[in-house]
Backbone as numpy.savetxt, mean C-alpha at the origin, in Angstrom:
# Nx Ny Nz CAx CAy CAz Cx Cy Cz
-16.35 24.67 -1.69 -17.12 23.84 -0.76 -17.21 22.40 -1.25
-17.42 22.26 -2.58 -17.49 20.92 -3.16 -16.19 20.17 -2.92
-15.08 20.88 -3.14 -13.78 20.26 -2.93 -13.61 19.80 -1.49
-14.03 20.63 -0.54 -13.90 20.28 0.87 -14.72 19.04 1.21
-15.95 18.97 0.67 -16.81 17.82 0.95 -16.20 16.54 0.40
-15.71 16.62 -0.82 -15.10 15.43 -1.43 -13.82 15.04 -0.71
-13.03 16.03 -0.32 -11.78 15.73 0.38 -12.06 15.03 1.70
-13.06 15.49 2.41 -13.46 14.85 3.68 -13.88 13.41 3.42
-14.62 13.20 2.33 -15.05 11.84 1.98 -13.85 10.95 1.68
-12.88 11.49 0.94 -11.68 10.72 0.63 -10.88 10.41 1.89
-10.79 11.38 2.78 -10.08 11.16 4.05 -10.77 10.06 4.85
-12.10 10.08 4.88 -12.85 9.06 5.61 -12.61 7.68 5.00
-12.59 7.61 3.67 -12.35 6.33 3.00 -10.93 5.83 3.27
-9.95 6.74 3.22 -8.57 6.36 3.48 -8.43 5.85 4.91
-9.06 6.55 5.85 -9.02 6.12 7.25 -9.61 4.73 7.40
-10.74 4.48 6.73 -11.38 3.17 6.79 -10.46 2.08 6.25
-9.78 2.35 5.14 -8.88 1.36 4.55 -7.70 1.09 5.49
-7.13 2.12 6.06 -5.99 1.95 6.97 -6.41 1.15 8.20
-7.55 1.49 8.78 -8.05 0.77 9.96 -8.33 -0.69 9.62
-9.00 -0.91 8.48 -9.33 -2.28 8.07 -8.06 -3.09 7.83
-7.08 -2.48 7.18 -5.83 -3.20 6.88 -5.08 -3.54 8.15
-5.07 -2.63 9.13 -4.42 -2.91 10.40 -5.10 -4.05 11.13
-6.40 -4.18 10.95 -7.15 -5.28 11.59 -6.95 -6.59 10.83
-7.07 -6.55 9.50 -7.02 -7.76 8.68 -5.63 -8.37 8.60
-4.58 -7.57 8.87 -3.22 -8.09 8.81 -2.98 -9.16 9.89
-3.91 -9.27 10.84 -3.78 -10.27 11.90 -4.23 -11.65 11.46
-4.88 -11.75 10.28 -5.48 -13.01 9.87 -4.80 -13.57 8.62
-4.11 -14.70 8.74 -3.46 -15.32 7.58 -4.51 -15.81 6.57
-4.09 -15.89 5.31 -4.95 -16.40 4.25 -4.77 -17.92 4.20
-5.75 -18.64 4.68 -5.66 -20.10 4.76 -6.07 -20.73 3.43
-5.09 -20.88 2.55 -5.33 -21.49 1.24 -3.99 -21.97 0.70
-4.07 -22.80 -0.35 -2.85 -23.31 -0.98 -2.97 -23.18 -2.48
-1.93 -22.64 -3.11 -1.91 -22.47 -4.57 -0.58 -22.99 -5.09
-0.63 -23.92 -6.04 0.58 -24.49 -6.66 1.58 -24.97 -5.62
1.06 -25.57 -4.57 1.93 -26.09 -3.53 2.42 -25.07 -2.52
2.03 -23.81 -2.72 2.43 -22.74 -1.80 1.37 -22.55 -0.73
1.76 -22.70 0.52 0.84 -22.47 1.63 0.73 -20.96 1.86
-0.36 -20.36 1.40 -0.50 -18.90 1.45 -0.53 -18.36 2.87
-0.93 -19.18 3.82 -0.98 -18.73 5.21 0.41 -18.38 5.73
1.45 -18.95 5.09 2.82 -18.68 5.52 3.35 -17.35 5.00
2.68 -16.78 3.98 3.24 -15.57 3.36 2.24 -14.43 3.21
0.96 -14.67 3.46 -0.04 -13.63 3.21 -1.05 -13.51 4.35
-1.52 -12.28 4.54 -2.67 -12.03 5.42 -3.74 -11.32 4.59
-4.94 -11.24 5.12 -6.03 -10.57 4.39 -5.76 -9.08 4.23
-4.88 -8.53 5.05 -4.56 -7.11 4.94 -3.89 -6.77 3.62
-3.22 -7.75 3.01 -2.56 -7.51 1.73 -3.57 -7.20 0.62
-4.82 -7.63 0.81 -5.85 -7.41 -0.19 -6.56 -6.07 -0.02
-6.66 -5.61 1.21 -7.37 -4.35 1.46 -6.47 -3.13 1.30
-5.19 -3.27 1.64 -4.30 -2.11 1.63 -4.16 -1.45 0.26
-4.06 -2.19 -0.86 -3.91 -1.53 -2.16 -5.06 -0.60 -2.54
-6.20 -0.73 -1.87 -7.32 0.18 -2.15 -6.92 1.61 -1.80
-5.95 1.76 -0.89 -5.47 3.10 -0.54 -4.93 3.83 -1.76
-4.30 3.09 -2.68 -3.76 3.72 -3.88 -4.90 4.19 -4.80
-5.99 3.44 -4.85 -7.15 3.87 -5.64 -7.70 5.19 -5.09
-7.82 5.29 -3.77 -8.34 6.51 -3.15 -7.42 7.69 -3.45
-6.11 7.47 -3.32 -5.14 8.53 -3.61 -5.24 8.97 -5.07
-5.35 8.00 -5.98 -5.40 8.33 -7.41 -6.68 9.06 -7.79
-7.80 8.68 -7.20 -9.06 9.37 -7.49 -9.02 10.81 -6.98
-8.42 10.99 -5.80 -8.27 12.35 -5.26 -7.38 13.17 -6.17
-6.27 12.57 -6.60 -5.32 13.26 -7.47 -5.97 13.64 -8.79
-6.73 12.72 -9.36 -7.40 12.98 -10.64 -8.38 14.14 -10.51
-9.16 14.13 -9.44 -10.23 15.13 -9.31 -9.73 16.48 -8.82
-8.80 16.49 -7.87 -8.41 17.75 -7.23 -6.92 18.08 -7.31
-6.13 17.16 -7.84 -4.71 17.45 -7.98 -3.86 16.91 -6.84
-2.54 17.01 -6.97 -1.61 16.41 -6.00 -1.67 17.00 -4.60
-1.97 18.30 -4.49 -2.00 18.91 -3.16 -3.10 18.29 -2.30
-4.29 18.13 -2.87 -5.38 17.50 -2.13 -5.07 16.03 -1.84
-4.44 15.35 -2.80 -4.08 13.95 -2.59 -3.11 13.80 -1.43
-2.17 14.72 -1.32 -1.21 14.65 -0.22 -1.91 14.84 1.12
-2.91 15.70 1.17 -3.66 15.90 2.42 -4.33 14.61 2.86
-4.92 13.90 1.89 -5.58 12.63 2.19 -4.55 11.61 2.69
-3.39 11.58 2.04 -2.34 10.65 2.43 -1.84 10.95 3.83
-1.62 12.21 4.14 -1.13 12.57 5.48 -2.16 12.24 6.56
-3.44 12.39 6.25 -4.48 12.00 7.21 -4.41 10.50 7.49
-4.25 9.72 6.42 -4.12 8.28 6.59 -2.86 7.91 7.35
-1.79 8.69 7.14 -0.53 8.45 7.83 -0.70 8.62 9.34
-1.36 9.69 9.74 -1.59 9.95 11.17 -2.37 8.81 11.81
-3.45 8.40 11.14 -4.28 7.31 11.66 -3.48 6.01 11.71
-2.77 5.72 10.61 -2.03 4.47 10.53 -0.94 4.35 11.58
-0.16 5.40 11.76 0.92 5.37 12.74 0.36 5.25 14.15
-0.70 6.00 14.44 -1.32 5.94 15.76 -1.81 4.53 16.07
-2.52 3.93 15.11 -3.03 2.57 15.32 -1.89 1.57 15.46
-0.86 1.74 14.65 0.25 0.79 14.68 0.97 0.79 16.03
1.13 1.96 16.63 1.80 2.02 17.92 0.97 1.37 19.03
-0.35 1.32 18.83 -1.21 0.69 19.81 -1.35 -0.81 19.58
-1.17 -1.24 18.33 -1.45 -2.65 18.00 -0.21 -3.47 17.67
0.97 -2.84 17.60 2.17 -3.59 17.26 3.38 -2.99 17.97
4.52 -3.61 17.76 5.76 -3.11 18.39 6.23 -1.86 17.65
7.03 -1.00 18.32 7.46 0.26 17.69 8.16 0.08 16.34
8.97 -0.96 16.19 9.69 -1.15 14.92 8.70 -1.34 13.76
7.67 -2.14 13.98 6.66 -2.37 12.94 5.89 -1.08 12.66
5.60 -0.33 13.72 4.87 0.93 13.55 5.68 1.92 12.72
6.98 2.02 13.00 7.85 2.92 12.24 7.93 2.48 10.78
8.10 1.17 10.58 8.20 0.63 9.22 6.90 0.85 8.45
5.79 0.60 9.10 4.49 0.74 8.46 4.22 2.18 8.05
4.44 3.11 8.98 4.20 4.52 8.68 5.13 5.05 7.60
6.41 4.71 7.69 7.39 5.19 6.71 7.09 4.65 5.32
6.77 3.36 5.24 6.49 2.73 3.95 5.22 3.29 3.33
4.19 3.46 4.15 2.92 4.01 3.65 3.14 5.41 3.08
3.82 6.26 3.84 4.00 7.65 3.41 4.84 7.73 2.14
5.95 7.01 2.10 6.83 7.05 0.93 6.13 6.48 -0.31
5.44 5.35 -0.14 4.76 4.72 -1.26 3.65 5.57 -1.84
2.86 6.17 -0.96 1.74 6.99 -1.42 2.22 8.28 -2.09
3.23 8.90 -1.53 3.75 10.14 -2.12 4.40 9.87 -3.47
5.06 8.71 -3.61 5.62 8.35 -4.91 4.51 8.09 -5.91
3.45 7.44 -5.47 2.29 7.21 -6.33 1.74 8.54 -6.87
1.63 9.52 -5.99 1.12 10.84 -6.39 2.02 11.47 -7.44
3.34 11.38 -7.23 4.29 11.98 -8.17 4.24 11.31 -9.53
4.18 9.98 -9.55 4.12 9.24 -10.81 2.80 9.51 -11.52
1.71 9.47 -10.76 0.38 9.73 -11.34 0.35 11.11 -12.00
0.85 12.10 -11.29 0.80 13.46 -11.82 1.62 13.61 -13.09
2.71 12.86 -13.18 3.57 12.93 -14.36 2.89 12.28 -15.58
2.05 11.28 -15.32 1.45 10.51 -16.42 -0.02 10.84 -16.66
-0.56 11.82 -15.94 -2.00 12.05 -15.95 -2.53 12.44 -17.34
-1.72 12.98 -18.22 -2.19 13.40 -19.53 -2.01 12.30 -20.59
-1.49 11.15 -20.19 -1.35 10.04 -21.12 -2.60 9.16 -21.08
-2.55 7.97 -21.70 -3.69 7.06 -21.71 -4.24 6.91 -20.29
-5.57 6.84 -20.15 -6.23 6.93 -18.85 -5.73 5.92 -17.83
-5.28 4.75 -18.28 -4.90 3.69 -17.36 -3.45 3.79 -16.90
-2.63 4.55 -17.61 -1.21 4.59 -17.28 -0.94 5.19 -15.90
-1.55 6.33 -15.62 -1.27 7.01 -14.35 -1.66 6.16 -13.14
-2.90 5.64 -13.07 -3.25 4.83 -11.90 -2.48 3.51 -11.82
-2.22 2.88 -12.98 -1.53 1.59 -12.95 -0.08 1.73 -12.53
0.68 2.59 -13.22 2.09 2.72 -12.91 2.31 3.42 -11.57
1.43 4.36 -11.23 1.55 5.01 -9.93 1.40 4.02 -8.79
0.37 3.17 -8.87 0.13 2.21 -7.79 1.20 1.12 -7.75
1.64 0.65 -8.92 2.64 -0.42 -8.94 3.99 0.06 -8.42
4.41 1.24 -8.86 5.71 1.76 -8.40 5.63 2.14 -6.93
4.51 2.76 -6.53 4.32 3.09 -5.12 4.27 1.84 -4.25
3.59 0.79 -4.74 3.50 -0.47 -4.00 4.86 -1.13 -3.85
5.66 -1.06 -4.92 7.00 -1.66 -4.86 7.83 -1.01 -3.76
7.82 0.32 -3.72 8.57 1.03 -2.68 8.01 0.72 -1.30
6.70 0.71 -1.18 6.04 0.41 0.09 6.48 -0.97 0.60
6.46 -1.97 -0.28 6.81 -3.33 0.10 8.27 -3.44 0.53
9.17 -2.89 -0.27 10.60 -2.95 0.05 10.88 -2.27 1.38
10.31 -1.09 1.57 10.57 -0.35 2.81 10.00 -1.05 4.02
8.74 -1.50 3.91 8.10 -2.10 5.09 8.82 -3.36 5.54
9.06 -4.29 4.64 9.65 -5.57 5.04 11.13 -5.42 5.42
11.84 -4.52 4.75 13.24 -4.30 5.11 13.35 -3.67 6.50
12.61 -2.59 6.70 12.67 -1.91 8.00 12.16 -2.80 9.13
11.17 -3.63 8.84 10.57 -4.47 9.88 11.44 -5.66 10.25
12.10 -6.27 9.25 12.71 -7.57 9.52 14.19 -7.71 9.14
14.72 -6.89 8.25 16.13 -7.05 7.85 17.04 -6.82 9.06
18.03 -7.67 9.21 18.92 -7.60 10.37 19.63 -6.25 10.46
19.89 -5.62 9.32 20.61 -4.35 9.29 19.90 -3.27 10.09
18.55 -3.33 10.13 17.77 -2.27 10.79 17.45 -2.59 12.25
18.34 -3.34 12.88 18.13 -3.71 14.28 18.06 -2.48 15.18
18.65 -1.36 14.74 18.60 -0.14 15.57 17.17 0.39 15.73
16.24 -0.10 14.92 14.83 0.31 15.07 14.10 -0.54 16.10
14.70 -1.66 16.47 14.08 -2.57 17.42 14.67 -3.95 17.29
14.38 -4.85 18.23 14.96 -6.20 18.19 14.59 -6.94 16.89
15.55 -7.74 16.40 15.27 -8.57 15.24 14.32 -9.71 15.60
13.58 -10.16 14.59 12.66 -11.30 14.75 13.39 -12.55 14.26
13.81 -13.44 15.14 14.56 -14.63 14.73 13.83 -15.47 13.69
12.51 -15.60 13.82 11.74 -16.41 12.88 11.79 -15.79 11.48
11.67 -14.46 11.41 11.70 -13.78 10.11 13.06 -13.91 9.44
14.13 -14.03 10.22 15.48 -14.10 9.68 15.92 -15.53 9.39
15.13 -16.51 9.80 15.46 -17.91 9.55 15.47 -18.21 8.06
16.47 -18.95 7.60 16.52 -19.34 6.19 15.46 -20.39 5.91
14.77 -20.22 4.78 13.72 -21.15 4.38 13.59 -21.10 2.86
13.10 -22.17 2.23 12.90 -22.14 0.77 12.01 -20.96 0.38
12.39 -20.22 -0.66 11.60 -19.08 -1.10 10.19 -19.52 -1.46
9.21 -18.87 -0.86 7.79 -19.18 -1.01 7.45 -20.59 -0.57
8.40 -21.24 0.09 8.15 -22.58 0.61 8.24 -23.68 -0.42
8.58 -23.36 -1.67 8.58 -24.38 -2.72 9.87 -24.41 -3.54
10.64 -23.33 -3.55 11.85 -23.28 -4.37 13.05 -23.82 -3.59
14.03 -24.31 -4.34 15.22 -24.88 -3.70 16.07 -23.79 -3.03
16.09 -22.61 -3.65 16.87 -21.51 -3.10 16.28 -21.04 -1.77
17.15 -20.83 -0.80 16.69 -20.38 0.50 17.02 -18.91 0.72
16.22 -18.27 1.55 16.42 -16.87 1.92 15.70 -16.64 3.24
16.01 -15.55 3.93 15.25 -15.26 5.15 13.75 -15.26 4.86
12.96 -15.72 5.80 11.51 -15.86 5.58 10.86 -14.56 5.13
11.38 -13.42 5.61 10.72 -12.15 5.29 10.80 -11.84 3.81
11.75 -12.43 3.11 11.85 -12.23 1.66 10.61 -12.84 0.98
10.23 -14.05 1.41 9.03 -14.68 0.86 7.78 -13.88 1.20
7.74 -13.34 2.42 6.60 -12.51 2.80 6.49 -11.29 1.89
7.61 -10.68 1.58 7.62 -9.49 0.72 7.19 -9.83 -0.70
7.69 -10.95 -1.22 7.32 -11.37 -2.58 5.82 -11.62 -2.67
5.29 -12.34 -1.70 3.85 -12.63 -1.69 3.02 -11.36 -1.57
3.48 -10.46 -0.73 2.76 -9.21 -0.52 2.72 -8.38 -1.81
3.87 -8.26 -2.49 3.89 -7.46 -3.71 3.10 -8.12 -4.83
3.10 -9.45 -4.88 2.31 -10.15 -5.90 0.82 -9.82 -5.75
0.35 -9.81 -4.51 -1.06 -9.48 -4.28 -1.34 -8.02 -4.62
-0.43 -7.13 -4.23 -0.61 -5.71 -4.54 -0.68 -5.48 -6.04
0.12 -6.23 -6.80 0.10 -6.10 -8.26 -1.24 -6.55 -8.82
-1.73 -7.69 -8.34 -3.02 -8.20 -8.82 -4.15 -7.25 -8.47
-4.17 -6.80 -7.22 -5.23 -5.88 -6.79 -5.11 -4.55 -7.52
-3.87 -4.10 -7.78 -3.68 -2.86 -8.54 -4.29 -2.94 -9.92
-4.16 -4.10 -10.57 -4.78 -4.30 -11.88 -6.30 -4.31 -11.77
-6.81 -4.98 -10.74 -8.27 -5.04 -10.54 -8.83 -3.65 -10.25
-8.07 -2.83 -9.52 -8.54 -1.49 -9.16 -8.69 -0.57 -10.37
-8.15 -0.97 -11.52 -8.37 -0.18 -12.74 -9.85 -0.18 -13.14
-10.57 -1.23 -12.77 -11.99 -1.33 -13.12 -12.82 -0.25 -12.43
-12.76 -0.14 -11.09 -13.52 0.96 -10.46 -12.99 2.33 -10.85
-11.67 2.45 -11.05 -11.11 3.74 -11.47 -11.70 4.15 -12.81
-11.71 3.22 -13.78 -12.26 3.51 -15.09 -13.74 3.83 -15.04
-14.47 3.12 -14.17 -15.91 3.34 -14.05 -16.23 4.71 -13.46
-15.33 5.21 -12.60 -15.59 6.49 -11.92 -15.00 7.69 -12.65
-14.25 7.43 -13.72 -13.59 8.52 -14.44 -14.56 9.60 -14.91
-15.69 9.18 -15.46 -16.64 10.15 -16.02 -17.50 10.80 -14.95
-17.47 10.22 -13.75 -18.25 10.79 -12.64 -17.41 11.81 -11.88
-16.17 11.44 -11.60 -15.26 12.31 -10.84 -14.32 13.02 -11.80
-14.84 13.99 -12.49 -14.05 14.71 -13.49 -13.07 15.67 -12.81
-11.89 15.86 -13.42 -10.90 16.77 -12.83 -11.41 18.20 -12.79
-11.16 18.87 -11.67 -11.44 20.30 -11.60 -10.34 21.06 -12.33
-10.55 22.32 -12.61 -9.60 23.11 -13.39 -8.20 23.11 -12.77
-8.14 23.21 -11.44 -6.84 23.26 -10.75 -6.08 21.97 -10.94
-6.80 20.83 -10.96 -6.15 19.54 -11.13 -5.61 19.41 -12.55
-6.35 19.92 -13.55 -5.91 19.85 -14.94 -4.62 20.65 -15.14
-4.52 21.74 -14.39 -3.37 22.63 -14.57 -2.14 22.19 -13.81
-2.30 21.19 -12.93 -1.18 20.77 -12.07 -0.09 20.12 -12.89
């Protein structure tokens, strides 16, 4: 019963993060750092989405990979449903595919490292999962090769200086992906603080230890 109550709580938190990220992705970050106009490469959704990895990792730590996958699949259903209502089908497909692949990879990496130093599993799980999520989402959404998923976005494919400041040019979506992953990396490091603080509260159950 305890496991069911906690799992429901984790599902509710994951749903909240997915809903919030789908909403916040509409708002650019109006700021400038080192000459880089962040509004051109980042939205507020980039800051909320990495919290999903914290929720997955806490579930995995406490109840094991099977429960973590249930939480991820619940978030997947919500995310895909919202995306089809709030964006074009290509973005919805990219978002759902990237979320599912990234989160499941996070679970696999976390489970492999769970018996090592406490910070390794959540840090490497979230970073590797985030990397896959970023590559899949931006490639499927904007790379010309994936036109079979939907029409290409001419603006995203336009050549522009990387991050708006480097001499080397690339399609705009490359800069968007770099900015997105940079934020996910920073937030992933910050998320070690709440993870570490909750470690002694959310102790692994026997089934999770044996996984």
